[in-house]
PDB file of C-alpha atoms in Angstrom:
ATOM      1  CA  MET C   1     -17.305 100.570 -38.749  1.00 47.00           C
ATOM      2  CA  SER C   2     -17.521 101.685 -42.364  1.00 52.00           C
ATOM      3  CA  ALA C   3     -21.093 102.879 -41.839  1.00 51.00           C
ATOM      4  CA  VAL C   4     -19.983 105.055 -38.905  1.00 48.00           C
ATOM      5  CA  SER C   5     -17.116 106.514 -40.967  1.00 53.00           C
ATOM      6  CA  ASP C   6     -19.487 107.264 -43.866  1.00 50.00           C
ATOM      7  CA  ARG C   7     -21.860 109.079 -41.532  1.00 52.00           C
ATOM      8  CA  THR C   8     -18.976 111.049 -40.035  1.00 55.00           C
ATOM      9  CA  ALA C   9     -17.677 112.013 -43.480  1.00 51.00           C
ATOM     10  CA  ALA C  10     -21.176 113.017 -44.584  1.00 50.00           C
ATOM     11  CA  ALA C  11     -21.548 115.192 -41.479  1.00 49.00           C
ATOM     12  CA  ARG C  12     -18.212 116.893 -42.152  1.00 55.00           C
ATOM     13  CA  ARG C  13     -19.024 117.775 -45.765  1.00 57.00           C
ATOM     14  CA  PRO C  14     -21.715 120.389 -44.924  1.00 65.00           C
ATOM     15  CA  LEU C  15     -19.441 121.900 -42.274  1.00 60.00           C
ATOM     16  CA  LEU C  16     -16.558 122.108 -44.743  1.00 63.00           C
ATOM     17  CA  GLY C  17     -18.803 123.595 -47.423  1.00 67.00           C
ATOM     18  CA  ARG C  18     -20.162 126.144 -44.950  1.00 79.00           C
ATOM     19  CA  ALA C  19     -16.637 127.089 -43.874  1.00 78.00           C
ATOM     20  CA  VAL C  20     -15.601 127.653 -47.502  1.00 79.00           C
ATOM     21  CA  VAL C  21     -18.676 129.798 -48.148  1.00 79.00           C
ATOM     22  CA  ASN C  22     -18.041 131.851 -45.011  1.00 82.00           C
ATOM     23  CA  LEU C  23     -14.409 132.321 -46.032  1.00 84.00           C
ATOM     24  CA  VAL C  24     -15.393 133.563 -49.498  1.00 84.00           C
ATOM     25  CA  VAL C  25     -18.008 135.904 -48.018  1.00 83.00           C
ATOM     26  CA  GLY C  26     -15.485 137.220 -45.473  1.00 85.00           C
ATOM     27  CA  ILE C  27     -12.903 137.931 -48.182  1.00 88.00           C
ATOM     28  CA  SER C  28     -15.544 139.674 -50.295  1.00 86.00           C
ATOM     29  CA  VAL C  29     -16.596 141.841 -47.352  1.00 82.00           C
ATOM     30  CA  LEU C  30     -12.979 142.805 -46.643  1.00 84.00           C
ATOM     31  CA  TYR C  31     -12.397 143.572 -50.324  1.00 85.00           C
ATOM     32  CA  THR C  32     -15.423 145.880 -50.249  1.00 82.00           C
ATOM     33  CA  LEU C  33     -14.858 147.568 -46.895  1.00 82.00           C
ATOM     34  CA  LEU C  34     -11.080 148.071 -46.872  1.00 83.00           C
ATOM     35  CA  PRO C  35     -11.139 150.915 -49.448  1.00 82.00           C
ATOM     36  CA  VAL C  36     -13.910 152.601 -47.445  1.00 83.00           C
ATOM     37  CA  LEU C  37     -11.883 152.192 -44.258  1.00 83.00           C
ATOM     38  CA  TRP C  38      -8.829 153.697 -45.974  1.00 81.00           C
ATOM     39  CA  LEU C  39     -10.970 156.620 -47.175  1.00 82.00           C
ATOM     40  CA  VAL C  40     -12.264 157.283 -43.651  1.00 82.00           C
ATOM     41  CA  LEU C  41      -8.754 157.149 -42.158  1.00 80.00           C
ATOM     42  CA  ALA C  42      -7.174 159.218 -44.933  1.00 80.00           C
ATOM     43  CA  ALA C  43      -9.857 161.903 -44.605  1.00 80.00           C
ATOM     44  CA  SER C  44      -8.764 162.435 -41.013  1.00 82.00           C
ATOM     45  CA  LYS C  45      -5.064 162.985 -41.832  1.00 78.00           C
ATOM     46  CA  ASP C  46      -3.159 166.070 -42.844  1.00 75.00           C
ATOM     47  CA  ARG C  47      -1.083 166.417 -45.970  1.00 73.00           C
ATOM     48  CA  ASP C  48       2.179 165.306 -44.361  1.00 71.00           C
ATOM     49  CA  ALA C  49       0.622 162.019 -43.189  1.00 69.00           C
ATOM     50  CA  LEU C  50      -0.809 161.356 -46.649  1.00 70.00           C
ATOM     51  CA  PHE C  51       2.526 161.862 -48.380  1.00 70.00           C
ATOM     52  CA  GLY C  52       4.319 159.878 -45.682  1.00 68.00           C
ATOM     53  CA  SER C  53       2.001 156.865 -46.088  1.00 63.00           C
ATOM     54  CA  ASP C  54       1.195 157.229 -42.403  1.00 61.00           C
ATOM     55  CA  VAL C  55      -2.557 156.831 -42.773  1.00 61.00           C
ATOM     56  CA  LEU C  56      -2.999 153.977 -40.278  1.00 63.00           C
ATOM     57  CA  SER C  57      -1.340 155.747 -37.362  1.00 64.00           C
ATOM     58  CA  LEU C  58      -3.222 157.791 -34.767  1.00 62.00           C
ATOM     59  CA  ASP C  59      -0.984 160.825 -35.283  1.00 66.00           C
ATOM     60  CA  HIS C  60      -1.601 163.843 -37.533  1.00 67.00           C
ATOM     61  CA  PHE C  61      -5.376 163.808 -36.846  1.00 75.00           C
ATOM     62  CA  SER C  62      -6.875 166.646 -38.863  1.00 78.00           C
ATOM     63  CA  PHE C  63     -10.489 165.716 -39.621  1.00 82.00           C
ATOM     64  CA  GLY C  64     -12.034 169.012 -38.490  1.00 85.00           C
ATOM     65  CA  ARG C  65      -9.464 171.127 -40.303  1.00 87.00           C
ATOM     66  CA  ASN C  66      -9.849 169.124 -43.526  1.00 85.00           C
ATOM     67  CA  LEU C  67     -13.624 169.531 -43.323  1.00 89.00           C
ATOM     68  CA  LYS C  68     -13.280 173.276 -42.803  1.00 91.00           C
ATOM     69  CA  ASP C  69     -10.767 173.597 -45.655  1.00 89.00           C
ATOM     70  CA  LEU C  70     -13.044 171.593 -47.933  1.00 90.00           C
ATOM     71  CA  PHE C  71     -15.918 174.071 -47.685  1.00 91.00           C
ATOM     72  CA  ALA C  72     -13.584 177.080 -47.762  1.00 90.00           C
ATOM     73  CA  MET C  73     -11.541 176.011 -50.806  1.00 88.00           C
ATOM     74  CA  ASP C  74     -12.047 178.165 -53.917  1.00 87.00           C
ATOM     75  CA  GLY C  75     -14.739 180.255 -52.285  1.00 87.00           C
ATOM     76  CA  GLY C  76     -16.862 177.328 -51.115  1.00 88.00           C
ATOM     77  CA  LEU C  77     -17.253 175.659 -54.500  1.00 93.00           C
ATOM     78  CA  TYR C  78     -17.661 172.207 -52.956  1.00 94.00           C
ATOM     79  CA  GLY C  79     -20.914 173.171 -51.263  1.00 93.00           C
ATOM     80  CA  ARG C  80     -22.229 174.379 -54.637  1.00 94.00           C
ATOM     81  CA  TRP C  81     -21.148 171.138 -56.305  1.00 95.00           C
ATOM     82  CA  TYR C  82     -22.798 169.089 -53.587  1.00 95.00           C
ATOM     83  CA  GLY C  83     -26.053 170.971 -54.002  1.00 94.00           C
ATOM     84  CA  ASN C  84     -25.879 170.506 -57.776  1.00 95.00           C
ATOM     85  CA  SER C  85     -25.385 166.751 -57.379  1.00 94.00           C
ATOM     86  CA  LEU C  86     -28.316 166.494 -54.988  1.00 94.00           C
ATOM     87  CA  LEU C  87     -30.502 168.398 -57.436  1.00 94.00           C
ATOM     88  CA  TYR C  88     -29.373 166.395 -60.460  1.00 95.00           C
ATOM     89  CA  ALA C  89     -29.556 163.039 -58.693  1.00 94.00           C
ATOM     90  CA  VAL C  90     -32.546 163.227 -56.343  1.00 94.00           C
ATOM     91  CA  LEU C  91     -34.904 165.176 -58.582  1.00 95.00           C
ATOM     92  CA  GLY C  92     -33.664 163.421 -61.721  1.00 94.00           C
ATOM     93  CA  ALA C  93     -33.961 159.966 -60.153  1.00 94.00           C
ATOM     94  CA  ALA C  94     -37.466 160.699 -58.825  1.00 94.00           C
ATOM     95  CA  LEU C  95     -38.790 161.964 -62.161  1.00 95.00           C
ATOM     96  CA  GLY C  96     -36.858 159.341 -64.121  1.00 94.00           C
ATOM     97  CA  ALA C  97     -38.249 156.528 -61.961  1.00 94.00           C
ATOM     98  CA  MET C  98     -41.797 157.805 -62.503  1.00 95.00           C
ATOM     99  CA  VAL C  99     -41.245 157.943 -66.265  1.00 94.00           C
ATOM    100  CA  SER C 100     -39.648 154.479 -66.387  1.00 94.00           C
ATOM    101  CA  ILE C 101     -42.347 152.825 -64.272  1.00 94.00           C
ATOM    102  CA  ALA C 102     -45.121 154.450 -66.331  1.00 94.00           C
ATOM    103  CA  CYS C 103     -43.518 153.300 -69.602  1.00 94.00           C
ATOM    104  CA  GLY C 104     -42.996 149.781 -68.268  1.00 94.00           C
ATOM    105  CA  TYR C 105     -46.601 149.662 -67.084  1.00 93.00           C
ATOM    106  CA  ALA C 106     -47.798 150.734 -70.527  1.00 93.00           C
ATOM    107  CA  PHE C 107     -45.689 148.070 -72.238  1.00 93.00           C
ATOM    108  CA  ASP C 108     -47.100 145.433 -69.898  1.00 91.00           C
ATOM    109  CA  LYS C 109     -50.800 146.294 -69.682  1.00 91.00           C
ATOM    110  CA  TYR C 110     -51.717 147.849 -73.026  1.00 90.00           C
ATOM    111  CA  ARG C 111     -51.816 146.614 -76.587  1.00 89.00           C
ATOM    112  CA  PHE C 112     -50.670 148.924 -79.354  1.00 88.00           C
ATOM    113  CA  ALA C 113     -49.076 148.682 -82.770  1.00 89.00           C
ATOM    114  CA  HIS C 114     -45.494 147.376 -82.908  1.00 89.00           C
ATOM    115  CA  LYS C 115     -45.405 146.993 -79.140  1.00 90.00           C
ATOM    116  CA  GLU C 116     -42.824 144.188 -79.034  1.00 90.00           C
ATOM    117  CA  LYS C 117     -40.660 145.823 -81.686  1.00 92.00           C
ATOM    118  CA  LEU C 118     -40.546 149.039 -79.678  1.00 93.00           C
ATOM    119  CA  PHE C 119     -39.710 147.098 -76.537  1.00 93.00           C
ATOM    120  CA  ALA C 120     -36.924 145.348 -78.461  1.00 93.00           C
ATOM    121  CA  LEU C 121     -35.514 148.803 -79.205  1.00 93.00           C
ATOM    122  CA  VAL C 122     -35.637 149.564 -75.485  1.00 92.00           C
ATOM    123  CA  LEU C 123     -33.689 146.373 -74.758  1.00 90.00           C
ATOM    124  CA  ALA C 124     -31.178 147.274 -77.469  1.00 91.00           C
ATOM    125  CA  ALA C 125     -30.740 150.718 -75.917  1.00 90.00           C
ATOM    126  CA  VAL C 126     -29.868 149.060 -72.586  1.00 89.00           C
ATOM    127  CA  MET C 127     -26.717 147.666 -74.200  1.00 88.00           C
ATOM    128  CA  VAL C 128     -25.539 151.042 -75.536  1.00 86.00           C
ATOM    129  CA  PRO C 129     -22.861 152.584 -73.259  1.00 84.00           C
ATOM    130  CA  GLN C 130     -23.750 156.047 -71.979  1.00 81.00           C
ATOM    131  CA  THR C 131     -20.400 157.421 -73.132  1.00 83.00           C
ATOM    132  CA  VAL C 132     -21.378 156.649 -76.737  1.00 85.00           C
ATOM    133  CA  LEU C 133     -24.418 158.905 -76.378  1.00 87.00           C
ATOM    134  CA  ALA C 134     -22.505 161.857 -74.932  1.00 87.00           C
ATOM    135  CA  LEU C 135     -21.458 163.346 -78.299  1.00 88.00           C
ATOM    136  CA  PRO C 136     -24.930 163.063 -79.955  1.00 90.00           C
ATOM    137  CA  LEU C 137     -26.474 164.561 -76.817  1.00 91.00           C
ATOM    138  CA  TYR C 138     -23.957 167.395 -76.927  1.00 92.00           C
ATOM    139  CA  LEU C 139     -24.806 168.136 -80.569  1.00 92.00           C
ATOM    140  CA  MET C 140     -28.526 168.138 -79.763  1.00 92.00           C
ATOM    141  CA  ALA C 141     -27.983 170.421 -76.774  1.00 92.00           C
ATOM    142  CA  SER C 142     -25.801 172.696 -78.890  1.00 91.00           C
ATOM    143  CA  GLY C 143     -28.523 172.920 -81.531  1.00 90.00           C
ATOM    144  CA  THR C 144     -31.070 174.002 -78.926  1.00 90.00           C
ATOM    145  CA  GLY C 145     -28.755 176.344 -77.037  1.00 90.00           C
ATOM    146  CA  LEU C 146     -28.693 174.262 -73.851  1.00 90.00           C
ATOM    147  CA  VAL C 147     -24.946 173.597 -73.641  1.00 93.00           C
ATOM    148  CA  ASN C 148     -23.423 174.729 -70.335  1.00 93.00           C
ATOM    149  CA  THR C 149     -26.832 174.916 -68.643  1.00 93.00           C
ATOM    150  CA  PHE C 150     -28.514 172.893 -65.902  1.00 94.00           C
ATOM    151  CA  TRP C 151     -30.885 171.329 -68.449  1.00 94.00           C
ATOM    152  CA  SER C 152     -28.109 169.885 -70.613  1.00 93.00           C
ATOM    153  CA  VAL C 153     -27.256 167.467 -67.775  1.00 93.00           C
ATOM    154  CA  PHE C 154     -30.679 167.102 -66.170  1.00 93.00           C
ATOM    155  CA  VAL C 155     -32.900 166.243 -69.163  1.00 92.00           C
ATOM    156  CA  PRO C 156     -30.875 163.266 -70.534  1.00 91.00           C
ATOM    157  CA  VAL C 157     -30.879 161.466 -67.162  1.00 89.00           C
ATOM    158  CA  LEU C 158     -34.694 161.374 -67.061  1.00 90.00           C
ATOM    159  CA  PHE C 159     -34.862 158.574 -69.622  1.00 89.00           C
ATOM    160  CA  ASN C 160     -33.403 155.201 -68.710  1.00 90.00           C
ATOM    161  CA  PRO C 161     -34.049 152.134 -70.922  1.00 92.00           C
ATOM    162  CA  PHE C 162     -33.053 149.749 -68.141  1.00 92.00           C
ATOM    163  CA  GLY C 163     -35.598 151.431 -65.873  1.00 92.00           C
ATOM    164  CA  VAL C 164     -38.306 150.843 -68.487  1.00 94.00           C
ATOM    165  CA  TYR C 165     -37.342 147.178 -68.638  1.00 93.00           C
ATOM    166  CA  LEU C 166     -37.515 146.907 -64.847  1.00 90.00           C
ATOM    167  CA  GLY C 167     -40.828 148.763 -64.891  1.00 92.00           C
ATOM    168  CA  ARG C 168     -42.362 146.165 -67.180  1.00 93.00           C
ATOM    169  CA  ILE C 169     -40.999 143.320 -65.058  1.00 91.00           C
ATOM    170  CA  PHE C 170     -42.387 144.822 -61.854  1.00 90.00           C
ATOM    171  CA  SER C 171     -45.701 145.614 -63.491  1.00 91.00           C
ATOM    172  CA  ARG C 172     -46.069 142.026 -64.618  1.00 89.00           C
ATOM    173  CA  GLY C 173     -45.227 140.681 -61.168  1.00 86.00           C
ATOM    174  CA  TYR C 174     -46.900 143.218 -58.888  1.00 87.00           C
ATOM    175  CA  VAL C 175     -50.037 144.409 -60.707  1.00 88.00           C
ATOM    176  CA  PRO C 176     -52.582 141.614 -61.396  1.00 88.00           C
ATOM    177  CA  ASP C 177     -54.887 142.205 -64.340  1.00 88.00           C
ATOM    178  CA  GLU C 178     -57.837 141.210 -62.146  1.00 89.00           C
ATOM    179  CA  VAL C 179     -57.266 144.199 -59.852  1.00 88.00           C
ATOM    180  CA  LEU C 180     -57.256 146.611 -62.797  1.00 88.00           C
ATOM    181  CA  GLU C 181     -60.408 145.028 -64.200  1.00 88.00           C
ATOM    182  CA  ALA C 182     -62.089 145.453 -60.816  1.00 88.00           C
ATOM    183  CA  ALA C 183     -61.052 149.123 -60.740  1.00 87.00           C
ATOM    184  CA  ARG C 184     -62.453 149.678 -64.227  1.00 86.00           C
ATOM    185  CA  LEU C 185     -65.738 147.989 -63.276  1.00 86.00           C
ATOM    186  CA  ASP C 186     -65.961 150.397 -60.330  1.00 84.00           C
ATOM    187  CA  GLY C 187     -65.818 153.272 -62.805  1.00 84.00           C
ATOM    188  CA  ALA C 188     -62.138 154.244 -62.577  1.00 83.00           C
ATOM    189  CA  GLY C 189     -60.557 155.598 -65.746  1.00 86.00           C
ATOM    190  CA  GLU C 190     -57.148 154.513 -66.982  1.00 87.00           C
ATOM    191  CA  LEU C 191     -55.281 157.333 -65.242  1.00 89.00           C
ATOM    192  CA  ALA C 192     -57.193 156.788 -62.002  1.00 88.00           C
ATOM    193  CA  ALA C 193     -56.536 153.041 -62.166  1.00 89.00           C
ATOM    194  CA  TYR C 194     -52.833 153.711 -62.639  1.00 90.00           C
ATOM    195  CA  PHE C 195     -52.311 156.394 -60.004  1.00 90.00           C
ATOM    196  CA  ARG C 196     -54.736 155.086 -57.364  1.00 88.00           C
ATOM    197  CA  VAL C 197     -54.250 151.338 -57.768  1.00 88.00           C
ATOM    198  CA  ALA C 198     -51.277 150.274 -59.887  1.00 90.00           C
ATOM    199  CA  LEU C 199     -48.759 152.868 -58.689  1.00 89.00           C
ATOM    200  CA  ARG C 200     -49.272 151.873 -55.053  1.00 88.00           C
ATOM    201  CA  MET C 201     -48.603 148.242 -55.927  1.00 88.00           C
ATOM    202  CA  LEU C 202     -45.526 149.281 -57.884  1.00 89.00           C
ATOM    203  CA  GLY C 203     -43.949 150.914 -54.820  1.00 87.00           C
ATOM    204  CA  PRO C 204     -41.053 148.415 -54.507  1.00 86.00           C
ATOM    205  CA  GLY C 205     -40.357 148.705 -58.227  1.00 88.00           C
ATOM    206  CA  LEU C 206     -40.451 152.497 -58.055  1.00 90.00           C
ATOM    207  CA  VAL C 207     -37.972 152.543 -55.172  1.00 90.00           C
ATOM    208  CA  THR C 208     -35.673 150.055 -56.935  1.00 89.00           C
ATOM    209  CA  VAL C 209     -35.592 152.078 -60.156  1.00 91.00           C
ATOM    210  CA  PHE C 210     -35.121 155.250 -58.105  1.00 93.00           C
ATOM    211  CA  LEU C 211     -32.045 153.802 -56.383  1.00 90.00           C
ATOM    212  CA  PHE C 212     -30.551 152.600 -59.676  1.00 90.00           C
ATOM    213  CA  GLN C 213     -31.142 156.042 -61.175  1.00 93.00           C
ATOM    214  CA  LEU C 214     -29.817 157.832 -58.092  1.00 93.00           C
ATOM    215  CA  THR C 215     -26.583 155.850 -58.163  1.00 91.00           C
ATOM    216  CA  ALA C 216     -26.072 156.328 -61.907  1.00 91.00           C
ATOM    217  CA  ILE C 217     -26.757 160.077 -61.842  1.00 93.00           C
ATOM    218  CA  TRP C 218     -24.717 160.714 -58.695  1.00 93.00           C
ATOM    219  CA  ASN C 219     -21.710 158.952 -60.231  1.00 90.00           C
ATOM    220  CA  ASN C 220     -22.282 160.513 -63.650  1.00 89.00           C
ATOM    221  CA  PHE C 221     -19.049 162.070 -64.850  1.00 90.00           C
ATOM    222  CA  PHE C 222     -18.617 161.995 -68.605  1.00 91.00           C
ATOM    223  CA  LEU C 223     -21.846 163.761 -69.585  1.00 92.00           C
ATOM    224  CA  PRO C 224     -21.266 166.774 -67.289  1.00 93.00           C
ATOM    225  CA  MET C 225     -17.649 166.957 -68.461  1.00 93.00           C
ATOM    226  CA  VAL C 226     -18.843 167.192 -72.074  1.00 92.00           C
ATOM    227  CA  MET C 227     -21.746 169.557 -71.447  1.00 93.00           C
ATOM    228  CA  LEU C 228     -20.472 171.969 -68.796  1.00 93.00           C
ATOM    229  CA  SER C 229     -17.708 174.552 -68.685  1.00 91.00           C
ATOM    230  CA  ASP C 230     -19.046 176.674 -65.813  1.00 91.00           C
ATOM    231  CA  GLN C 231     -17.626 175.309 -62.552  1.00 92.00           C
ATOM    232  CA  HIS C 232     -20.671 176.539 -60.641  1.00 93.00           C
ATOM    233  CA  LEU C 233     -22.777 173.938 -62.488  1.00 94.00           C
ATOM    234  CA  TYR C 234     -20.430 171.010 -61.850  1.00 95.00           C
ATOM    235  CA  PRO C 235     -21.596 167.966 -59.877  1.00 95.00           C
ATOM    236  CA  VAL C 236     -19.372 166.572 -57.124  1.00 95.00           C
ATOM    237  CA  SER C 237     -17.804 163.911 -59.356  1.00 93.00           C
ATOM    238  CA  LEU C 238     -16.569 166.418 -61.946  1.00 93.00           C
ATOM    239  CA  GLY C 239     -15.578 168.990 -59.340  1.00 93.00           C
ATOM    240  CA  LEU C 240     -13.421 166.554 -57.392  1.00 93.00           C
ATOM    241  CA  TYR C 241     -11.810 165.471 -60.674  1.00 93.00           C
ATOM    242  CA  THR C 242     -10.766 169.047 -61.413  1.00 93.00           C
ATOM    243  CA  TRP C 243      -9.347 169.461 -57.927  1.00 93.00           C
ATOM    244  CA  ASN C 244      -7.511 166.163 -58.167  1.00 90.00           C
ATOM    245  CA  SER C 245      -5.966 167.307 -61.448  1.00 89.00           C
ATOM    246  CA  ALA C 246      -4.936 170.582 -59.829  1.00 88.00           C
ATOM    247  CA  ALA C 247      -3.362 168.707 -56.902  1.00 84.00           C
ATOM    248  CA  VAL C 248      -0.458 167.709 -59.143  1.00 82.00           C
ATOM    249  CA  VAL C 249       0.846 171.286 -58.957  1.00 84.00           C
ATOM    250  CA  SER C 250      -0.980 172.353 -55.764  1.00 83.00           C
ATOM    251  CA  PRO C 251      -0.648 169.573 -53.149  1.00 82.00           C
ATOM    252  CA  GLU C 252      -2.974 171.370 -50.717  1.00 84.00           C
ATOM    253  CA  TYR C 253      -5.866 169.973 -52.758  1.00 87.00           C
ATOM    254  CA  TYR C 254      -5.128 166.358 -51.789  1.00 86.00           C
ATOM    255  CA  PRO C 255      -6.652 166.400 -48.267  1.00 87.00           C
ATOM    256  CA  VAL C 256      -9.790 168.202 -49.436  1.00 90.00           C
ATOM    257  CA  VAL C 257     -10.232 165.843 -52.372  1.00 90.00           C
ATOM    258  CA  ILE C 258     -10.149 162.842 -50.017  1.00 89.00           C
ATOM    259  CA  MET C 259     -12.531 164.507 -47.553  1.00 91.00           C
ATOM    260  CA  GLY C 260     -14.828 165.472 -50.412  1.00 92.00           C
ATOM    261  CA  SER C 261     -14.807 161.890 -51.686  1.00 91.00           C
ATOM    262  CA  LEU C 262     -15.824 160.657 -48.238  1.00 91.00           C
ATOM    263  CA  LEU C 263     -18.747 163.076 -48.043  1.00 92.00           C
ATOM    264  CA  ALA C 264     -19.761 162.183 -51.611  1.00 92.00           C
ATOM    265  CA  VAL C 265     -20.358 158.562 -50.589  1.00 91.00           C
ATOM    266  CA  LEU C 266     -22.748 159.401 -47.735  1.00 91.00           C
ATOM    267  CA  PRO C 267     -25.946 160.196 -49.712  1.00 91.00           C
ATOM    268  CA  LEU C 268     -25.857 156.844 -51.500  1.00 89.00           C
ATOM    269  CA  ILE C 269     -25.290 154.963 -48.241  1.00 88.00           C
ATOM    270  CA  LEU C 270     -28.178 156.804 -46.593  1.00 89.00           C
ATOM    271  CA  ALA C 271     -30.481 156.226 -49.545  1.00 88.00           C
ATOM    272  CA  PHE C 272     -29.842 152.489 -49.601  1.00 85.00           C
ATOM    273  CA  ALA C 273     -30.113 152.217 -45.813  1.00 83.00           C
ATOM    274  CA  LEU C 274     -33.408 154.124 -45.606  1.00 84.00           C
ATOM    275  CA  LEU C 275     -35.151 152.658 -48.654  1.00 81.00           C
ATOM    276  CA  GLN C 276     -34.055 149.026 -48.726  1.00 76.00           C
ATOM    277  CA  ARG C 277     -37.064 147.880 -46.670  1.00 75.00           C
ATOM    278  CA  PHE C 278     -39.363 148.885 -49.531  1.00 72.00           C
ATOM    279  CA  TRP C 279     -37.681 146.416 -51.886  1.00 59.00           C
ATOM    280  CA  LYS C 280     -38.707 143.399 -49.893  1.00 57.00           C
ATOM    281  CA  SER C 281     -42.266 144.360 -49.127  1.00 54.00           C
ATOM    282  CA  GLY C 282     -44.897 142.554 -51.167  1.00 40.00           C
ATOM    283  CA  LEU C 283     -47.446 145.325 -51.461  1.00 40.00           C
ATOM    284  CA  THR C 284     -49.827 143.153 -53.488  1.00 40.00           C
ATOM    285  CA  ALA C 285     -50.017 140.388 -50.911  1.00 39.00           C
ATOM    286  CA  GLY C 286     -53.691 139.572 -50.564  1.00 38.00           C
ATOM    287  CA  ALA C 287     -54.761 141.908 -53.368  1.00 42.00           C
ATOM    288  CA  VAL C 288     -56.212 139.020 -55.371  1.00 43.00           C
ATOM    289  CA  LYS C 289     -58.506 136.714 -53.485  1.00 41.00           C
TER     290      LYS C 289
END
């Protein structure tokens, strides 16, 4: 009898553990999705419903009007901000990912003086908050006459120490030395070996760094706030902040701020949905025989 009870108890333990795990995962999913659900519902309500805390009801549906007001507010500034963010984030993330992967590849595959000391500086830079760098970057931009220009926001985001670290990790895991040696024996130079062989193997790493960069640049707020005074150069994050501040005295900004926040989330969702398959692909499978 005791043996049967022990077997029954042992069979229940995995079920109980699985139920606890599923419960924790379910709570985490709700914690993540509920704010998004509130944002979707609030974006479809008019100002009276927002102030009346009547977001969950089916009345006061005003999605189309809020969308129209968003792109008409202040002469269509939101469309300009959205374009600026796409330019800052997509182009900056693409170039920044290329720079980070190339630097990581160099740290992994080449030998040069003080290599590990320089990489230690890269790791130290990872721990420096970006807000700490805003004032030195502003002074440098001021000295070169770049304050309140596109370049004052775009150039600093091209260099990411964490991306360099990831680039070295991916280079070590995805690019075998034997493949590079074979390319060199076939007569390929260092640049040809990198662009024709190594960069193709580093595809998952390039996409991963690109997504990290895209998210960081798209959500970047403090650097544009320090660098820019022309509203036509603002990204979405800074533009919505100014409208939200103005909503204290002009309540008509509240619905457009919520609608603008909803639209601001979409590019990141699309980027992760479209590019996530590249993370999991082992492009070097079978490269070394």
